[in-house]
Tab-separated table of C-alpha atoms in Angstrom:
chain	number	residue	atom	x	y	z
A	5	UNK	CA	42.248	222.187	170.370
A	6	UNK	CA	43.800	218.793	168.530
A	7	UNK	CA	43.258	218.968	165.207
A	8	UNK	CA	41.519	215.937	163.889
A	9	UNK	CA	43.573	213.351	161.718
A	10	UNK	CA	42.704	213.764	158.045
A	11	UNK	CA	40.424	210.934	156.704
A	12	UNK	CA	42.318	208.610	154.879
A	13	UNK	CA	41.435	208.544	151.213
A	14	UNK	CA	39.678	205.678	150.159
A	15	UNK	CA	40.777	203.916	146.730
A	16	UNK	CA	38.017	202.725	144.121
A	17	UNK	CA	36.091	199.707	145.998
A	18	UNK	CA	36.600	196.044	144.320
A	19	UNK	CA	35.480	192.834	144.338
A	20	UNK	CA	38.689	190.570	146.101
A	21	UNK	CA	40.243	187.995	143.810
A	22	UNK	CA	38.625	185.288	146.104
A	23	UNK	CA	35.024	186.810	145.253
A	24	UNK	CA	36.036	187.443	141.609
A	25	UNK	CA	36.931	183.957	141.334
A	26	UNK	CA	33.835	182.948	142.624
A	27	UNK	CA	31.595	185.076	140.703
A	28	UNK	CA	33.272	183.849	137.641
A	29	UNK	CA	33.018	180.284	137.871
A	30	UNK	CA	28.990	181.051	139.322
A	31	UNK	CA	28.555	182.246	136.099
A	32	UNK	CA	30.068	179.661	134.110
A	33	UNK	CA	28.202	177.014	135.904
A	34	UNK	CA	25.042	178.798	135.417
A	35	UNK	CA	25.753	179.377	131.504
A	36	UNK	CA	26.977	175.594	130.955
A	37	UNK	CA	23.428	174.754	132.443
A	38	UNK	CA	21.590	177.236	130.383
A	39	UNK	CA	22.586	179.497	127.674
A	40	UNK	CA	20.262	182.334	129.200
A	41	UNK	CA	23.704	183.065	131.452
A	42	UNK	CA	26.265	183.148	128.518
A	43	UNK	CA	24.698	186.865	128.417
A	44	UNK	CA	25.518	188.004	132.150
A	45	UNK	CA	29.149	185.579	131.202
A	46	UNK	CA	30.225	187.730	128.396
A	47	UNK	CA	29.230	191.190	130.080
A	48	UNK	CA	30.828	190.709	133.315
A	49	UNK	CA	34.300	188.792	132.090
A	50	UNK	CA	34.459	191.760	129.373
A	51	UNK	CA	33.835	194.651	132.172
A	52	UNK	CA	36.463	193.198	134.327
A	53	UNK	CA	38.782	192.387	132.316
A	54	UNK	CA	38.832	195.091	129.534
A	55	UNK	CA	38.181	198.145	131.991
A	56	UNK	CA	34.897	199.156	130.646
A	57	UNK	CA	32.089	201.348	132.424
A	58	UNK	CA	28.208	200.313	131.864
A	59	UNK	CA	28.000	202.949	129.333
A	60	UNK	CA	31.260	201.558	126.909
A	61	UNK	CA	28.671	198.681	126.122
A	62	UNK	CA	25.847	200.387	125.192
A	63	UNK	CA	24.208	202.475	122.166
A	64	UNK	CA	24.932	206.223	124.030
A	65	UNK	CA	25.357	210.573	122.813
A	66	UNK	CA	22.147	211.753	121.150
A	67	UNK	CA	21.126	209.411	118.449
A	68	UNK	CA	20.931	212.760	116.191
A	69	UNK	CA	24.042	213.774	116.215
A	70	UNK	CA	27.452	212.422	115.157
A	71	UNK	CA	28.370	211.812	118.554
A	72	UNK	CA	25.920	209.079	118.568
A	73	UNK	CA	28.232	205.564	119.651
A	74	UNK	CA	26.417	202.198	118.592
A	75	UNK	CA	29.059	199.363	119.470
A	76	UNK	CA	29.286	196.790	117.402
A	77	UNK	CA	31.216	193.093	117.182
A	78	UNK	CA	33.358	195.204	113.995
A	79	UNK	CA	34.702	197.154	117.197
A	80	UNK	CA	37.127	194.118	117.625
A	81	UNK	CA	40.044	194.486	115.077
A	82	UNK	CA	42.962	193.168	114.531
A	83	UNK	CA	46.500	195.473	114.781
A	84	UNK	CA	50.063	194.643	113.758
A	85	UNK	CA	52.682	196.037	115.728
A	86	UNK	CA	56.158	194.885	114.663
A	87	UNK	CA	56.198	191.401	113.417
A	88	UNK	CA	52.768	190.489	115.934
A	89	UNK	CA	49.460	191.127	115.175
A	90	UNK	CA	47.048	191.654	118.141
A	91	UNK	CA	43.208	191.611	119.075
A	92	UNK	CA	42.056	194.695	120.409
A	93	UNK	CA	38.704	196.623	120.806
A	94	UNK	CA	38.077	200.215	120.107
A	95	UNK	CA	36.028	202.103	122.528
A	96	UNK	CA	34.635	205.709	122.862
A	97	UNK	CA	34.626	206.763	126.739
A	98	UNK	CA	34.170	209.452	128.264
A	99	UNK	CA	34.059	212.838	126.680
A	100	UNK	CA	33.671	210.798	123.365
A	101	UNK	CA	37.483	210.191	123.591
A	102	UNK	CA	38.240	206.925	121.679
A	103	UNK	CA	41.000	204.336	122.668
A	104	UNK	CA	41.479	200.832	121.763
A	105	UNK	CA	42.131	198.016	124.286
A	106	UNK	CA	43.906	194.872	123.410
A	107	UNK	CA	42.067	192.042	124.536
A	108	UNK	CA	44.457	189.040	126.369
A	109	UNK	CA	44.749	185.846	124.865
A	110	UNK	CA	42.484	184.191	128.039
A	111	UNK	CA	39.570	186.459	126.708
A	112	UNK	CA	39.526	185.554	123.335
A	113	UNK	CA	37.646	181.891	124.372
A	114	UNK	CA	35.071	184.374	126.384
A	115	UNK	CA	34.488	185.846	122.966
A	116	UNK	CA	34.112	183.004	120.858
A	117	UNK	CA	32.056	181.447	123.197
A	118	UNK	CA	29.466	184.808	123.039
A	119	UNK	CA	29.685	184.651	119.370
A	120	UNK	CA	28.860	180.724	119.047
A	121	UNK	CA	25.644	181.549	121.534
A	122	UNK	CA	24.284	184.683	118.744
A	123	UNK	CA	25.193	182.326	116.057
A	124	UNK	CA	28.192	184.161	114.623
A	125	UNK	CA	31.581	182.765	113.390
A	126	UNK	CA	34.089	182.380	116.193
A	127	UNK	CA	35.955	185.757	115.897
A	128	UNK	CA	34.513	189.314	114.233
A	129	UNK	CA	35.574	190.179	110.766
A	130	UNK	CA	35.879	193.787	109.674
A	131	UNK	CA	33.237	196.363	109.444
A	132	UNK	CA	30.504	193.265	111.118
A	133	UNK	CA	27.398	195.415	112.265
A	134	UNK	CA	26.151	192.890	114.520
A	135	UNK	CA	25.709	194.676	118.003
A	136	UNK	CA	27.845	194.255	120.634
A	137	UNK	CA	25.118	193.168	123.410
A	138	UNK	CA	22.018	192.086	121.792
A	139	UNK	CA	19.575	191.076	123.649
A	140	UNK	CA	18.814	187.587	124.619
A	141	UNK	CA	17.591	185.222	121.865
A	142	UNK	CA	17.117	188.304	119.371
A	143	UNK	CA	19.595	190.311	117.418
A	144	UNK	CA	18.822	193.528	118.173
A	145	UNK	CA	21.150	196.037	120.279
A	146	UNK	CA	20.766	196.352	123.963
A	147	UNK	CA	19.939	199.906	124.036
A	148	UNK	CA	20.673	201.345	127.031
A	149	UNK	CA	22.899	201.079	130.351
A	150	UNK	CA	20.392	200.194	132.517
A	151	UNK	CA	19.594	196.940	130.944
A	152	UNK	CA	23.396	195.815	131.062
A	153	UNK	CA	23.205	197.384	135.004
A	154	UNK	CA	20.372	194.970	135.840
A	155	UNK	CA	22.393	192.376	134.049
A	156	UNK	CA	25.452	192.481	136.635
A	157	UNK	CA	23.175	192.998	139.017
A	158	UNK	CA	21.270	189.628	138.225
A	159	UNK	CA	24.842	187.582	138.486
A	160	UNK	CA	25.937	189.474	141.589
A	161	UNK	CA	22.601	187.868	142.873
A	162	UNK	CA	23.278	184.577	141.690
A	163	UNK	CA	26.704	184.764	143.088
A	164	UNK	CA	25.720	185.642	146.413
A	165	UNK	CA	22.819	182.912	146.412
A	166	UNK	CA	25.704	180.168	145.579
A	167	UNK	CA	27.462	181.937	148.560
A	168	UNK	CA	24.568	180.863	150.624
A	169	UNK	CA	23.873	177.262	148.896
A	170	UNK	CA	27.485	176.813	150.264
A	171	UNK	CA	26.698	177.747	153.875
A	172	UNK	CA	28.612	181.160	153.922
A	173	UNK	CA	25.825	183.817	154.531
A	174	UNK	CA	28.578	186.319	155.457
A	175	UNK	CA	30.078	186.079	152.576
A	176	UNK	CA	26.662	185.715	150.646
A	177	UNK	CA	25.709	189.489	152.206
A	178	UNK	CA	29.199	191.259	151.596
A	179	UNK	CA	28.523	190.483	147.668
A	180	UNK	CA	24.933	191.622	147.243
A	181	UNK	CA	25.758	194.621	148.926
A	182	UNK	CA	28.233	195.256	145.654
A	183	UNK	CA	25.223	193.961	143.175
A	184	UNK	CA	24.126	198.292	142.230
A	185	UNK	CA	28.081	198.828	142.299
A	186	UNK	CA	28.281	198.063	138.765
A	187	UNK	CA	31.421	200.196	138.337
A	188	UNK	CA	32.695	198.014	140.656
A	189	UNK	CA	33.767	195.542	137.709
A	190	UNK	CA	35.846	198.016	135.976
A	191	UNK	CA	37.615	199.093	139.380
A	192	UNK	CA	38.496	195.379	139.992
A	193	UNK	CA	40.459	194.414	136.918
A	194	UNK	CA	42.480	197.504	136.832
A	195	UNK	CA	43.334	196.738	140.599
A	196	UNK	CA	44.037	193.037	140.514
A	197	UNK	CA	46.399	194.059	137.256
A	198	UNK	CA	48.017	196.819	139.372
A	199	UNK	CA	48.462	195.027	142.068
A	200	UNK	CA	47.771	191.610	141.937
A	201	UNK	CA	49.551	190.636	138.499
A	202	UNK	CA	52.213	193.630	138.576
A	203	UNK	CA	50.741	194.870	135.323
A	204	UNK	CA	53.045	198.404	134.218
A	205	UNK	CA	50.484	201.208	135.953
A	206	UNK	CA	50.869	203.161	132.634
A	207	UNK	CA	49.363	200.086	130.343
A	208	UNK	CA	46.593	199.784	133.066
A	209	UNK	CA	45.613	203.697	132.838
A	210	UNK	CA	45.789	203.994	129.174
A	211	UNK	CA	43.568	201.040	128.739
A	212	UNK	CA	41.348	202.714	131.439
A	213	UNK	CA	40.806	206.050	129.222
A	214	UNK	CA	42.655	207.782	132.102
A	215	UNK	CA	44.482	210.870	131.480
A	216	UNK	CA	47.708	209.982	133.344
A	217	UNK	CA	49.399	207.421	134.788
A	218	UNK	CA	49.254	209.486	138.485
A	219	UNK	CA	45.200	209.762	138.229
A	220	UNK	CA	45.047	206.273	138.284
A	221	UNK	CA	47.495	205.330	140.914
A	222	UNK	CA	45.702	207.964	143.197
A	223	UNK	CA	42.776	205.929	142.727
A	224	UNK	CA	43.546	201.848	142.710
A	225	UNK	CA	46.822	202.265	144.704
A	226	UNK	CA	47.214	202.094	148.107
A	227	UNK	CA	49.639	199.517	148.463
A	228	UNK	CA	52.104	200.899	151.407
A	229	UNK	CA	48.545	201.272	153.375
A	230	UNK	CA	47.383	197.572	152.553
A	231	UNK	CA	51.024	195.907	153.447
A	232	UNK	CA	50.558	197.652	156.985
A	233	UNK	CA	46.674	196.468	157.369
A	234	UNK	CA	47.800	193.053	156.658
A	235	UNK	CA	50.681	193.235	158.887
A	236	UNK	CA	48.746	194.579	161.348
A	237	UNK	CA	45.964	192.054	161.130
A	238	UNK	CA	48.658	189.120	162.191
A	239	UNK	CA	49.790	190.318	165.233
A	240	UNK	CA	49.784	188.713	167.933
A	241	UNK	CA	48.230	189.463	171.232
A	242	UNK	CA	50.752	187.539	173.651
């Protein structure tokens, strides 16, 4: 009997770069109107464009042990490498394996916007033990996942309702149905710098805690399959 064609793999889902635009500027219309947003703003511009799962954000290991991570705005520091000194923030991922991330110059505004809406100076200084998410209007630590899960989820929402203020219900459905996909963050920024902004594959996997290069093209590359789904989609009929 014919054997069945094998399943084509599927790549780690994203947001497009039309509905990543979009739920950025939702949430900076939302945060210029009321600070409650510059929250959901800092947590979902930092996820996307630093590579960061849920967890990276939040207190996590056993709180008894040395294991225990509690991040904190002294996580940002400053390196020198050569004659340039850069921003970057130090993480521990997965498997409490540490690496540091250095943060573009169009996120460093993102940041000292956060800062200015907790009342700290514009950029961290060393060894500050403020927390990295506090929660709104207080200074303690966010202290677990979940709450910075229901926080995506919450602009994903608002997102989609914009979708639908602007008469595109289609489009309003297709981004909801992302809202529990918080991973989905993450998966975009490393794609649409892959891809998108022809960002070296090695930078992008190191910065994603990956542990090589070919891991991560196996899983937010499938270029030769996306040129021939787009060429295919503008054929012709007649």
């Amino acid at each position: 009997s014919p054997t069945a064609p094998k399943a084509r793999k599927a790549t780690a889902p994203r947001l497009t770069s039309d509905q990543w635009r979009h739920l950025h500027d939702t949430l900076i219309k939302a945060a210029d109107k009321d600070d409650y947003y510059e929250v959901n703003l800092f947590i979902v511009v930092t996820m996307k464009v630093l590579y960061l799962r849920v967890f990276e954000l939040a207190p996590h290991g056993d709180p008894d042990s040395e294991q225990f991570v509690a991040p904190t705005m002294g996580d940002f520091q400053i390196t020198t490498l050569g004659n340039n000194r850069y921003w970057e923030l130090n993480v521990s991922g997965k498997g409490d394996k540490d690496r540091a991330i250095p943060l573009p110059k169009a996120y460093i505004p993102y940041l000292k916007r956060y800062r200015e809406y907790r009342g700290l100076p514009p950029m961290p200084s060393p060894g500050e033990t403020a927390p990295l998410i506090a929660k709104r209007g207080k200074s303690d630590p966010v202290m677990s996942k979940r709450t910075i899960e229901r926080i995506v989820e919450e602009s994903m929402v608002l997102a989609a309702n914009r979708y639908l203020d602007m008469g595109m219900p289609e489009a309003s459905e297709e981004i909801l149905q992302t809202s529990k996909k918080t991973h989905i963050l993450r998966h975009t920024g490393a794609s649409m710098d892959i891809i998108e902004n022809r960002r070296p594959l090695r930078d992008v996997s190191e910065d994603l805690g990956h542990e090589s290069a070919a891991f991560t093209e196996a899983e937010y590359i499938d270029a030769d399959t996306a040129k021939r789904y787009e060429s295919g989609y503008v054929r012709g009929i007649l």
